[in-house]
XYZ file of C-alpha atoms in Angstrom:
737
model
C 43.066 -55.693 66.874
C 39.664 -56.936 65.831
C 37.212 -54.673 64.022
C 34.780 -54.600 66.957
C 37.493 -53.257 69.239
C 38.485 -50.705 66.609
C 34.873 -49.507 66.298
C 34.638 -49.105 70.055
C 37.924 -47.194 70.032
C 36.665 -44.968 67.198
C 33.471 -44.298 69.143
C 35.521 -43.349 72.184
C 37.906 -41.154 70.198
C 35.018 -39.371 68.460
C 32.521 -39.001 71.247
C 34.698 -38.304 74.291
C 36.178 -35.085 72.807
C 32.731 -34.278 71.508
C 31.291 -34.761 74.953
C 33.939 -32.469 76.458
C 33.226 -29.909 73.746
C 29.516 -30.218 74.539
C 30.199 -29.455 78.188
C 32.145 -26.337 77.178
C 29.411 -25.406 74.697
C 26.772 -25.860 77.386
C 28.596 -23.379 79.597
C 28.886 -20.962 76.670
C 25.169 -21.362 75.983
C 24.455 -20.688 79.618
C 26.495 -17.497 79.517
C 24.905 -16.524 76.221
C 21.381 -17.061 77.587
C 22.210 -14.913 80.600
C 23.702 -12.160 78.415
C 20.704 -12.267 76.072
C 18.297 -11.939 78.987
C 20.310 -9.030 80.408
C 20.347 -7.344 76.981
C 16.562 -7.678 76.916
C 16.482 -6.072 80.343
C 18.607 -3.189 79.020
C 16.344 -2.775 75.981
C 13.319 -2.541 78.273
C 15.072 0.201 80.269
C 15.913 2.190 77.126
C 12.390 1.766 75.733
C 10.881 3.058 78.986
C 13.301 6.024 78.955
C 12.203 6.808 75.391
C 8.568 6.771 76.547
C 9.452 9.298 79.263
C 11.275 11.510 76.739
C 8.347 11.206 74.332
C 5.953 12.559 76.956
C 8.402 15.374 77.750
C 8.826 16.192 74.056
C 5.041 16.386 73.628
C 4.823 18.763 76.560
C 7.702 20.838 75.147
C 5.829 21.225 71.855
C 2.688 22.410 73.641
C 4.630 24.821 75.877
C 6.591 26.206 72.921
C 3.358 26.996 71.087
C 1.875 28.646 74.182
C 5.072 30.652 74.786
C 4.602 32.289 71.374
C 0.902 33.032 71.789
C -0.254 36.507 70.703
C -2.537 36.561 73.744
C 0.519 37.004 75.973
C 1.647 39.966 73.878
C -1.802 41.620 74.201
C -2.293 40.539 77.809
C -5.572 38.716 77.011
C -5.209 36.061 79.731
C -8.802 34.842 79.408
C -8.214 33.892 75.793
C -4.824 32.425 76.727
C -6.612 30.327 79.411
C -8.898 28.857 76.744
C -5.926 28.231 74.448
C -3.989 26.531 77.258
C -6.911 24.213 78.061
C -6.514 22.660 74.598
C -3.083 21.298 75.553
C -4.322 19.650 78.794
C -4.676 15.901 79.223
C -7.299 15.793 81.971
C -7.412 14.805 84.686
C -3.668 14.260 85.140
C -2.072 17.068 83.074
C -2.885 20.781 83.367
C -1.260 24.093 82.386
C -0.075 27.128 84.384
C 1.135 30.650 83.613
C 3.476 32.387 86.080
C 5.046 35.834 86.142
C 8.731 36.606 86.734
C 8.245 36.389 90.536
C 6.668 32.950 90.445
C 3.118 34.181 91.065
C 0.448 32.134 89.299
C -1.512 34.218 86.792
C -3.768 31.326 85.794
C -4.066 27.576 86.344
C -6.247 25.410 84.087
C -6.774 22.978 86.990
C -9.192 25.576 88.446
C -11.621 28.008 86.770
C -10.222 31.203 85.284
C -10.126 34.014 87.803
C -9.566 31.769 90.820
C -7.256 33.696 93.162
C -3.712 32.279 93.078
C -1.985 30.925 96.154
C -0.102 33.803 97.705
C 2.703 34.371 98.135
C 4.728 31.887 95.975
C 7.115 29.684 97.897
C 10.889 30.094 97.724
C 11.134 26.799 95.844
C 8.633 28.058 93.238
C 10.561 31.316 92.776
C 13.810 29.344 92.419
C 12.307 27.092 89.713
C 10.894 30.093 87.817
C 14.260 31.892 88.013
C 15.981 28.795 86.658
C 13.535 28.612 83.746
C 14.008 32.341 82.937
C 17.793 31.968 82.907
C 17.816 29.354 80.140
C 15.969 28.945 76.838
C 15.690 25.184 77.477
C 12.864 23.281 79.145
C 13.301 22.898 82.917
C 11.836 19.765 84.547
C 11.290 19.601 88.295
C 11.578 16.685 90.677
C 8.633 15.632 92.838
C 6.841 18.635 94.354
C 3.468 19.323 95.997
C 1.167 21.470 93.857
C 0.090 24.584 95.801
C -3.387 24.588 94.164
C -4.270 20.879 93.847
C -2.279 19.630 96.836
C -1.152 16.629 94.759
C 2.366 15.279 94.441
C 3.312 16.282 90.910
C 6.163 16.948 88.489
C 6.235 20.197 86.550
C 7.884 21.388 83.317
C 8.718 25.081 82.859
C 9.509 27.086 79.681
C 10.272 30.843 79.544
C 8.481 33.049 76.975
C 9.781 35.993 74.966
C 9.962 39.480 76.338
C 6.421 40.751 75.639
C 6.458 44.548 76.085
C 8.987 44.402 78.894
C 7.368 41.408 80.621
C 8.427 37.794 80.651
C 6.339 34.855 81.697
C 6.872 31.178 82.348
C 4.414 28.644 80.941
C 4.338 25.298 82.729
C 2.580 21.939 82.637
C 1.938 19.936 85.785
C 1.762 16.124 85.693
C 0.036 14.045 88.341
C 1.932 10.865 89.170
C -0.904 8.746 87.756
C -0.037 10.195 84.342
C 3.463 8.685 84.414
C 2.117 5.373 85.681
C -0.475 5.159 82.875
C 1.695 6.458 79.987
C 5.156 5.085 80.793
C 4.657 1.841 82.743
C 3.021 -0.104 79.902
C 1.778 -3.680 80.482
C 4.603 -6.238 80.211
C 4.678 -9.947 79.369
C 7.035 -10.362 82.355
C 4.888 -9.559 85.408
C 7.716 -10.392 87.809
C 9.856 -7.493 86.552
C 9.859 -4.217 88.501
C 9.810 -0.978 86.477
C 10.378 2.360 88.179
C 11.052 6.025 87.361
C 13.112 8.078 89.881
C 13.565 11.837 90.091
C 16.996 13.402 90.403
C 16.877 12.943 94.207
C 16.279 9.201 93.903
C 12.546 9.226 94.804
C 10.013 7.110 92.935
C 7.867 9.049 90.450
C 6.210 5.868 89.151
C 6.456 2.126 89.949
C 4.534 -0.801 88.459
C 4.412 -2.805 91.732
C 3.601 -1.351 95.127
C 3.098 2.132 93.697
C 0.713 3.218 96.493
C 3.311 2.872 99.240
C 6.516 3.380 97.213
C 5.771 6.496 95.079
C 7.479 9.523 96.615
C 9.752 7.305 98.711
C 13.501 6.892 98.053
C 14.787 3.884 96.119
C 17.484 1.514 97.348
C 20.697 3.448 98.202
C 22.896 1.238 96.012
C 20.665 1.955 92.973
C 20.678 5.702 93.680
C 24.466 5.711 94.078
C 25.020 3.741 90.853
C 22.681 6.047 88.907
C 24.508 9.092 90.244
C 27.868 7.689 89.127
C 27.046 6.503 85.572
C 24.703 7.386 82.742
C 23.563 3.766 82.461
C 24.552 0.436 83.932
C 23.592 -2.855 85.584
C 23.831 -3.876 89.236
C 22.798 -6.919 91.221
C 21.116 -6.248 94.548
C 18.049 -6.911 96.683
C 14.967 -4.805 95.916
C 12.852 -3.064 98.545
C 10.762 -6.257 98.691
C 13.933 -8.279 99.421
C 14.025 -9.971 95.991
C 17.546 -10.729 94.636
C 17.519 -9.091 91.186
C 19.490 -7.766 88.281
C 18.687 -4.058 88.062
C 19.394 -2.163 84.791
C 19.163 1.638 84.786
C 19.581 4.611 82.457
C 18.727 8.303 82.444
C 16.106 10.221 80.525
C 17.929 12.582 78.145
C 15.425 15.414 78.607
C 14.626 15.211 82.345
C 17.688 13.698 84.022
C 15.362 11.204 85.761
C 16.496 7.622 86.279
C 14.591 4.732 84.674
C 15.276 1.329 86.266
C 14.014 -2.181 85.523
C 14.691 -5.034 87.976
C 14.326 -8.714 87.033
C 14.621 -11.614 89.513
C 17.871 -13.533 89.214
C 15.879 -16.752 88.963
C 13.959 -15.560 85.895
C 17.159 -14.410 84.152
C 18.982 -17.716 84.683
C 16.004 -20.085 84.399
C 16.317 -20.632 80.649
C 20.093 -21.045 80.949
C 19.703 -23.735 83.657
C 17.130 -25.569 81.565
C 19.439 -25.439 78.533
C 22.284 -26.925 80.618
C 20.098 -29.812 81.745
C 18.812 -30.623 78.278
C 22.224 -30.428 76.633
C 23.834 -32.609 79.309
C 21.116 -35.249 78.998
C 21.356 -35.199 75.223
C 25.140 -35.631 75.297
C 24.904 -38.618 77.637
C 22.229 -40.309 75.527
C 24.260 -39.693 72.364
C 27.336 -41.316 73.907
C 25.385 -44.391 75.036
C 23.742 -44.720 71.607
C 27.149 -44.487 69.882
C 28.572 -47.329 72.005
C 25.564 -49.587 71.385
C 25.640 -48.838 67.647
C 29.374 -49.651 67.495
C 28.764 -53.043 69.155
C 25.830 -53.972 66.915
C 27.231 -52.799 63.583
C 30.671 -54.180 64.404
C 29.326 -57.723 64.173
C 27.560 -56.992 60.896
C 30.629 -55.374 59.357
C 32.783 -58.374 60.298
C 30.480 -60.741 58.433
C 30.262 -58.421 55.389
C 34.046 -57.986 55.140
C 34.657 -61.707 55.403
C 32.177 -62.423 52.619
C 33.645 -59.687 50.373
C 37.178 -61.005 50.973
C 36.208 -64.495 49.802
C 34.511 -63.130 46.681
C 37.472 -60.882 45.783
C 39.869 -63.793 46.235
C 37.882 -65.906 43.750
C 37.837 -63.041 41.236
C 41.618 -62.672 41.603
C 41.965 -66.386 40.882
C 39.902 -66.042 37.719
C 36.973 -67.968 39.125
C 33.342 -67.041 39.175
C 32.585 -65.809 42.660
C 29.874 -67.588 44.589
C 27.367 -64.960 45.543
C 25.384 -65.238 48.710
C 22.746 -62.541 49.137
C 23.013 -60.518 52.316
C 20.796 -58.013 54.078
C 23.057 -55.161 52.926
C 22.283 -53.812 49.480
C 25.776 -52.355 48.996
C 27.386 -55.785 49.435
C 25.081 -57.288 46.824
C 25.970 -54.577 44.300
C 29.697 -55.051 44.971
C 29.740 -58.357 43.061
C 27.915 -56.860 40.089
C 30.436 -54.013 40.107
C 33.346 -56.435 39.848
C 31.836 -58.091 36.752
C 30.954 -54.781 35.109
C 34.257 -53.068 35.883
C 35.676 -53.639 32.415
C 32.514 -52.374 30.762
C 32.564 -49.265 32.951
C 36.202 -48.544 32.096
C 35.424 -48.657 28.361
C 32.380 -46.464 28.818
C 34.456 -43.971 30.798
C 37.058 -43.816 28.007
C 34.377 -43.137 25.394
C 32.765 -40.501 27.574
C 36.133 -38.805 28.034
C 36.659 -38.657 24.257
C 33.195 -37.155 23.746
C 33.817 -34.563 26.468
C 37.125 -33.583 24.881
C 35.411 -33.128 21.500
C 32.706 -30.969 23.077
C 35.293 -28.893 24.920
C 37.160 -28.236 21.659
C 33.923 -27.228 19.936
C 33.010 -24.872 22.769
C 36.484 -23.319 22.674
C 36.168 -22.691 18.939
C 32.730 -21.124 19.442
C 34.040 -18.920 22.257
C 36.962 -17.787 20.068
C 34.612 -16.960 17.199
C 32.284 -14.995 19.485
C 35.200 -13.057 20.996
C 36.532 -12.163 17.544
C 33.046 -11.061 16.474
C 32.758 -8.872 19.585
C 36.160 -7.335 18.843
C 35.097 -6.601 15.270
C 31.865 -5.016 16.501
C 33.778 -2.918 19.028
C 36.199 -1.771 16.322
C 33.246 -0.939 14.063
C 31.692 1.048 16.910
C 34.907 3.014 17.441
C 35.183 3.695 13.694
C 31.563 4.857 13.584
C 32.098 7.234 16.507
C 35.258 8.611 14.895
C 33.467 9.233 11.572
C 30.480 10.731 13.359
C 32.732 13.098 15.311
C 34.535 14.082 12.087
C 31.308 14.823 10.223
C 29.931 16.864 13.132
C 33.121 18.823 13.731
C 33.480 20.042 10.129
C 30.357 22.277 10.219
C 31.298 23.337 13.743
C 34.719 24.415 12.444
C 33.060 26.484 9.728
C 30.753 28.176 12.249
C 33.655 28.786 14.634
C 35.786 30.294 11.865
C 32.960 32.512 10.652
C 32.299 33.878 14.125
C 36.058 34.472 14.588
C 36.115 36.471 11.328
C 33.198 38.586 12.501
C 34.834 39.045 15.889
C 38.294 40.027 14.626
C 36.988 42.087 11.673
C 34.664 44.024 14.005
C 31.994 44.082 11.304
C 29.246 43.249 13.780
C 26.883 46.016 14.774
C 26.486 46.884 18.389
C 23.001 45.345 18.419
C 24.289 42.140 16.816
C 27.051 41.670 19.383
C 24.670 39.809 21.691
C 23.658 37.366 18.976
C 27.274 36.816 18.014
C 27.965 35.920 21.644
C 25.023 33.503 21.573
C 26.408 31.849 18.418
C 29.852 31.553 19.984
C 28.461 30.205 23.228
C 26.139 27.676 21.618
C 28.802 26.600 19.125
C 31.102 26.060 22.086
C 28.348 24.119 23.870
C 27.604 21.983 20.788
C 31.284 21.130 20.482
C 31.214 19.846 24.050
C 28.143 17.756 23.287
C 30.032 16.102 20.437
C 32.955 15.490 22.797
C 30.605 13.927 25.364
C 29.175 11.639 22.686
C 32.627 10.379 21.776
C 33.657 10.064 25.417
C 30.977 7.448 26.082
C 33.295 5.004 24.334
C 36.393 6.430 26.050
C 34.729 6.190 29.432
C 33.828 2.521 28.995
C 37.345 1.685 27.775
C 39.149 3.824 30.403
C 40.821 6.206 27.903
C 39.737 9.594 29.278
C 42.550 12.184 29.058
C 43.061 15.544 30.819
C 44.884 18.737 29.793
C 45.579 20.319 33.185
C 46.107 24.060 33.682
C 45.669 26.508 36.558
C 42.099 27.836 36.466
C 39.581 29.676 38.634
C 36.826 27.198 39.522
C 34.329 29.974 40.297
C 34.886 31.598 36.899
C 34.445 28.263 35.121
C 31.201 27.642 36.971
C 29.806 31.090 36.146
C 30.699 30.682 32.467
C 29.057 27.262 32.244
C 25.903 28.369 34.069
C 25.656 31.422 31.783
C 25.717 29.090 28.765
C 23.031 26.852 30.283
C 20.813 29.844 31.138
C 20.657 30.708 27.455
C 19.099 27.331 26.567
C 15.437 26.475 26.309
C 15.643 23.742 28.971
C 16.618 26.294 31.642
C 14.244 29.194 30.923
C 11.627 27.930 33.429
C 14.152 27.453 36.259
C 16.154 29.679 38.589
C 19.900 29.067 38.371
C 21.578 30.693 41.372
C 25.389 30.841 41.478
C 26.735 31.162 45.014
C 30.399 31.709 44.072
C 32.134 34.360 46.170
C 35.910 34.635 46.003
C 37.983 32.921 43.276
C 39.044 29.363 44.102
C 41.983 28.075 42.048
C 42.493 24.448 41.080
C 44.622 22.568 38.613
C 42.190 21.135 36.105
C 41.024 20.706 32.559
C 38.647 23.598 31.829
C 36.671 21.559 29.293
C 36.288 18.642 31.729
C 35.332 20.956 34.593
C 32.669 22.483 32.330
C 31.477 18.944 31.501
C 31.159 18.193 35.211
C 29.152 21.355 35.940
C 27.015 20.963 32.818
C 26.149 17.342 33.643
C 25.265 18.114 37.275
C 23.159 21.184 36.431
C 21.459 19.375 33.525
C 20.661 16.497 35.870
C 19.134 18.951 38.373
C 17.077 20.614 35.611
C 15.851 17.228 34.423
C 14.512 16.154 37.821
C 13.238 19.543 39.151
C 9.846 21.150 38.756
C 9.642 24.461 36.826
C 10.200 27.505 39.001
C 12.201 25.730 41.684
C 15.697 27.098 42.321
C 18.903 25.223 41.509
C 21.853 26.479 43.552
C 25.450 26.155 42.445
C 28.003 27.010 45.115
C 31.780 27.337 45.007
C 33.872 27.848 48.129
C 37.225 27.067 49.684
C 37.309 24.719 52.686
C 40.820 24.320 54.044
C 43.032 22.814 51.349
C 40.032 21.836 49.236
C 37.917 23.587 46.618
C 34.263 22.611 47.038
C 31.645 22.710 44.266
C 28.053 21.970 45.283
C 24.905 21.671 43.131
C 21.620 21.544 45.094
C 18.057 21.188 43.818
C 14.584 20.764 45.288
C 13.448 18.118 42.803
C 12.440 14.457 42.906
C 15.327 13.361 45.113
C 16.991 9.936 45.103
C 15.429 6.810 46.598
C 17.491 4.699 49.038
C 17.352 1.788 46.556
C 18.902 3.894 43.751
C 21.516 5.685 45.914
C 24.226 2.906 45.872
C 24.073 2.708 42.028
C 23.672 6.409 41.191
C 27.190 6.697 39.672
C 27.024 3.439 37.689
C 26.954 3.706 33.849
C 23.509 3.620 32.214
C 21.651 3.967 35.524
C 18.793 6.483 35.554
C 16.286 7.562 38.139
C 12.525 7.650 37.425
C 11.337 10.519 35.228
C 9.081 13.290 36.514
C 5.351 12.472 36.417
C 3.995 13.119 32.940
C 7.452 13.112 31.298
C 9.372 10.450 29.410
C 12.809 9.384 30.605
C 15.610 10.955 28.544
C 19.371 10.552 28.270
C 21.728 7.590 28.245
C 22.406 7.488 31.974
C 26.142 8.156 31.565
C 26.302 11.744 32.863
C 26.873 11.014 36.550
C 29.222 8.118 35.778
C 31.282 10.478 33.586
C 31.250 13.078 36.382
C 32.656 10.547 38.864
C 35.468 9.467 36.527
C 36.405 13.053 35.626
C 36.447 14.149 39.277
C 38.637 11.193 40.264
C 41.019 11.938 37.364
C 41.372 15.442 38.869
C 42.309 13.866 42.222
C 38.965 14.774 43.820
C 35.869 13.077 45.198
C 32.136 13.356 44.515
C 29.369 12.638 47.020
C 25.584 12.806 46.870
C 23.021 13.383 49.617
C 19.233 13.002 49.492
C 16.606 12.322 52.110
C 14.486 10.323 49.663
C 11.633 11.006 47.245
C 10.571 14.665 46.729
C 13.307 16.003 49.037
C 15.762 17.189 46.400
C 19.396 16.187 46.129
C 22.834 17.692 46.657
C 26.019 16.754 44.774
C 29.305 17.851 46.389
C 32.664 17.782 44.594
C 35.983 18.407 46.343
C 39.175 19.171 44.404
C 42.694 19.998 45.677
C 43.316 23.773 45.828
C 46.407 25.497 44.425
C 47.839 28.977 44.835
C 46.065 31.692 42.761
C 47.479 32.111 39.254
C 47.335 35.050 36.888
C 44.629 34.670 34.260
C 46.059 33.943 30.846
C 45.516 36.878 28.573
C 44.051 36.275 25.152
C 46.782 36.203 22.522
C 46.382 39.118 20.108
C 46.561 38.835 16.356
C 50.035 38.316 14.999
C 51.925 41.515 14.233
C 52.982 42.034 10.625
C 56.632 41.382 11.527
C 55.601 37.843 12.635
C 53.992 37.122 9.299
C 53.970 33.403 8.413
C 53.682 31.668 5.064
C 50.939 29.039 5.591
C 49.792 26.177 3.366
C 46.149 25.456 4.368
C 44.737 22.116 3.112
C 40.957 21.735 3.647
C 38.266 20.145 1.447
C 35.277 21.791 3.214
C 34.519 25.068 1.392
C 32.954 26.862 4.371
C 35.720 25.831 6.770
C 38.343 26.832 4.169
C 36.824 30.286 3.645
C 36.277 31.139 7.313
C 39.607 29.861 8.664
C 41.609 31.392 5.777
C 40.102 34.757 6.546
C 40.929 34.354 10.261
C 44.575 33.574 9.410
C 44.823 36.545 7.034
C 43.384 38.833 9.721
C 46.193 37.598 11.988
C 48.613 38.985 9.404
C 49.648 35.741 7.728
C 49.895 34.796 4.049
C 47.593 31.849 3.324
C 47.893 29.527 0.295
C 44.740 27.355 0.040
C 44.601 23.779 -1.261
C 41.455 21.649 -1.448
C 43.051 18.239 -1.870
C 46.404 16.433 -1.776
C 47.171 17.089 -5.449
C 46.766 20.864 -5.060
C 48.876 20.803 -1.893
C 51.752 18.999 -3.608
C 51.511 21.360 -6.592
C 51.676 24.432 -4.331
C 54.675 22.974 -2.486
C 56.564 22.304 -5.734
C 55.735 25.784 -7.110
C 56.937 27.413 -3.919
C 60.182 25.416 -4.031
C 60.840 26.568 -7.620
C 60.434 30.154 -6.451
C 63.157 29.520 -3.844
C 60.644 30.023 -1.039
C 59.114 27.748 1.556
C 56.188 27.401 3.913
C 56.495 28.112 7.634
C 53.335 26.217 8.634
C 51.229 23.489 7.012
C 47.684 23.388 8.401
C 46.032 20.227 7.091
C 42.786 18.264 7.342
C 43.061 14.456 7.585
C 39.978 13.358 5.645
C 40.884 14.535 2.104
C 39.147 13.236 -1.067
C 42.198 11.866 -2.908
C 44.664 10.965 -0.121
C 44.599 10.843 3.633
C 46.332 13.590 5.568
C 48.726 10.973 6.966
C 49.902 10.049 3.452
C 50.123 13.699 2.385
C 52.203 14.580 5.472
C 54.799 11.970 4.543
C 54.957 13.260 0.967
C 55.312 16.918 2.039
C 58.150 16.054 4.409
C 60.154 14.969 1.338
C 59.724 18.324 -0.532
C 62.124 21.230 0.099
C 59.335 23.823 0.543
C 57.655 21.903 3.369
C 60.410 19.712 4.797
C 61.056 22.004 7.778
C 57.571 23.527 8.178
C 55.578 23.135 11.370
C 52.897 20.619 10.379
C 49.577 20.815 12.289
C 46.707 18.327 11.850
C 43.355 20.189 12.033
C 40.703 17.492 11.873
C 37.426 16.164 13.134
C 39.061 12.889 14.219
C 39.775 13.568 17.890
C 40.244 10.261 19.652
C 43.472 9.380 21.448
C 44.418 6.877 18.743
C 43.963 9.613 16.090
C 46.412 11.891 17.930
C 48.988 9.103 18.220
C 48.624 8.264 14.519
C 49.025 11.939 13.524
C 52.283 12.294 15.477
C 53.567 9.021 14.020
C 52.773 10.233 10.478
C 55.021 13.300 10.840
C 52.720 15.971 12.282
C 54.088 18.233 14.986
C 50.703 18.856 16.609
C 47.099 17.604 16.503
C 44.086 19.925 16.929
C 40.436 18.858 16.961
C 37.902 20.926 15.049
C 36.735 23.541 15.711
C 40.063 25.000 16.845
C 40.220 28.008 19.153
C 41.597 30.927 17.052
C 43.718 32.180 19.952
C 45.224 28.742 20.513
C 45.948 28.513 16.771
C 47.581 31.962 16.891
C 49.916 30.838 19.675
C 50.879 27.683 17.765
C 51.626 29.574 14.542
C 53.511 32.290 16.401
């Protein structure tokens, strides 16, 4: 088969299926155009219904204000008449006041004191009775006003019981009002827009309103509106025009809003699109056939010339070049001659690229190793920082425990001792939070789960915050009723509450309340922290729980904090098997954080472990290089009834162990710091395990190094337990006992 025939076949294979697909696409476009036009018709209906509801809502606001007027309570109808005139929209909207029997007391359409029409009709009494039986607004269908004689619609609203009397305030709307306020000008003058009352009569119509208003609409439209809330029908209008008619109902009045568009206008754009697409497809097919015929001849000549040149190159001869009108053919011969040169250049380029890739790999490896070294240095710095901060905290904790157990504090000093204990406890948590920044980023957060009362934890944490300077200008309100039990880590729960309340304090103005609520909802325990502060912008809301993300500071204040509090809250809540959500309506609307945790059955509160009885006396070797921590904790242990042998370094500890072994005695417990001046606690633990006096003793690491790796290293070195400074005296008493 010759190339010209193949090109024609290719054109047929390509364009015939394409033409068929175009025909299908044209039909789809036609359907899409029709659906788009009908959707526009539906949007016009809904927009008109919203205009109707907007007018009703405005009237409801005016009637609600009038229903609460003090002039009704005092019976000053003249003043109420003046007040009611302010809500009129003359000349098409006026206000009425009726008694329980439907008699008009006043009507702003006529001067005050004009005698009312008497007696009220049965329909008027029925409408007034309906309004008195419901607190909602009652909207009438088309009626004839007894005073003005106009065809109107009226809205009724019952008032309170003023001294044994109830009234109904109402607003009357002339039909011109609905025509002017609802039937807005449209860029589609052929469309018919109408509003029907519940009986199917026209309240307003943009075409033929003079003869159609008050008359019934087409029966098929009335029947369709009675059957469905909204819909679309195709029928002939009252003028005999074949149309698509979309309808819906006003939510506040029950009226029907309908918009009719001629079928020709809906399908005009679709028909035009069909014509254009069909013509374009035919022209494209003809052009493809002509192009295949023309370029087929050119390609035949080009291929023949290239074949002759390639044959000469294959024979080792210099090809005879004959310039053509095609640039690509001319460059083909140059490419054949330069092929060898290009292959060599490609080989050299490949070698250079391989060298560069190796260099980049070495650089990447060096950078990764440097980052690992920096990360290790950061972890070591945090560990040392925690150790140095925990040592003075341990001394303070031990001193307060001595004062507490020795009962040497005066009654007046009890409050200050509680403050010291509470703030020492709070400072310890701050140190823990500092160290947990690294744990959070590396995913190493750990929990010690116990049964606890969430409400009690919240009250304790809020009490600690209330004693701080940052909270003295705010109102912290705890809305915790009955105990709600969860399985959680008390320290982590306190971290969660502290971070949320601190965040609320940070972004709230002085004097505004911050509410902390705890309640049980089904199988969940719910903790909620609400404030009336700066709120959260919609742009910040999706990133509020990301690390190092902060909202804008209050006006006149600098931004503070690292931006890790809410991220830590989210991780801690999820580790507890719960969820955290935040709500805010935007700037200056306050915010609300809600935490849900799984509930458990109530558990008995763990009693504080008393001091050890003399018969449970233990022989304890206490190794600690900090003088204050040594003095305070030794005294606490002695007050528990134990015998304490102090040692300030590894050498003294080994000497005490050897002396005790010579006396045929031994130690029950070894309480040891890790950071000693002459040896590490890990080395000392291994040495003590080899001595008879301490080989079988319970060995407890009491140290400022509190990371997970420190605990693992302590257990590997021979310790039975690891405690972070400052240790809870009651917990220590249970371990020793």
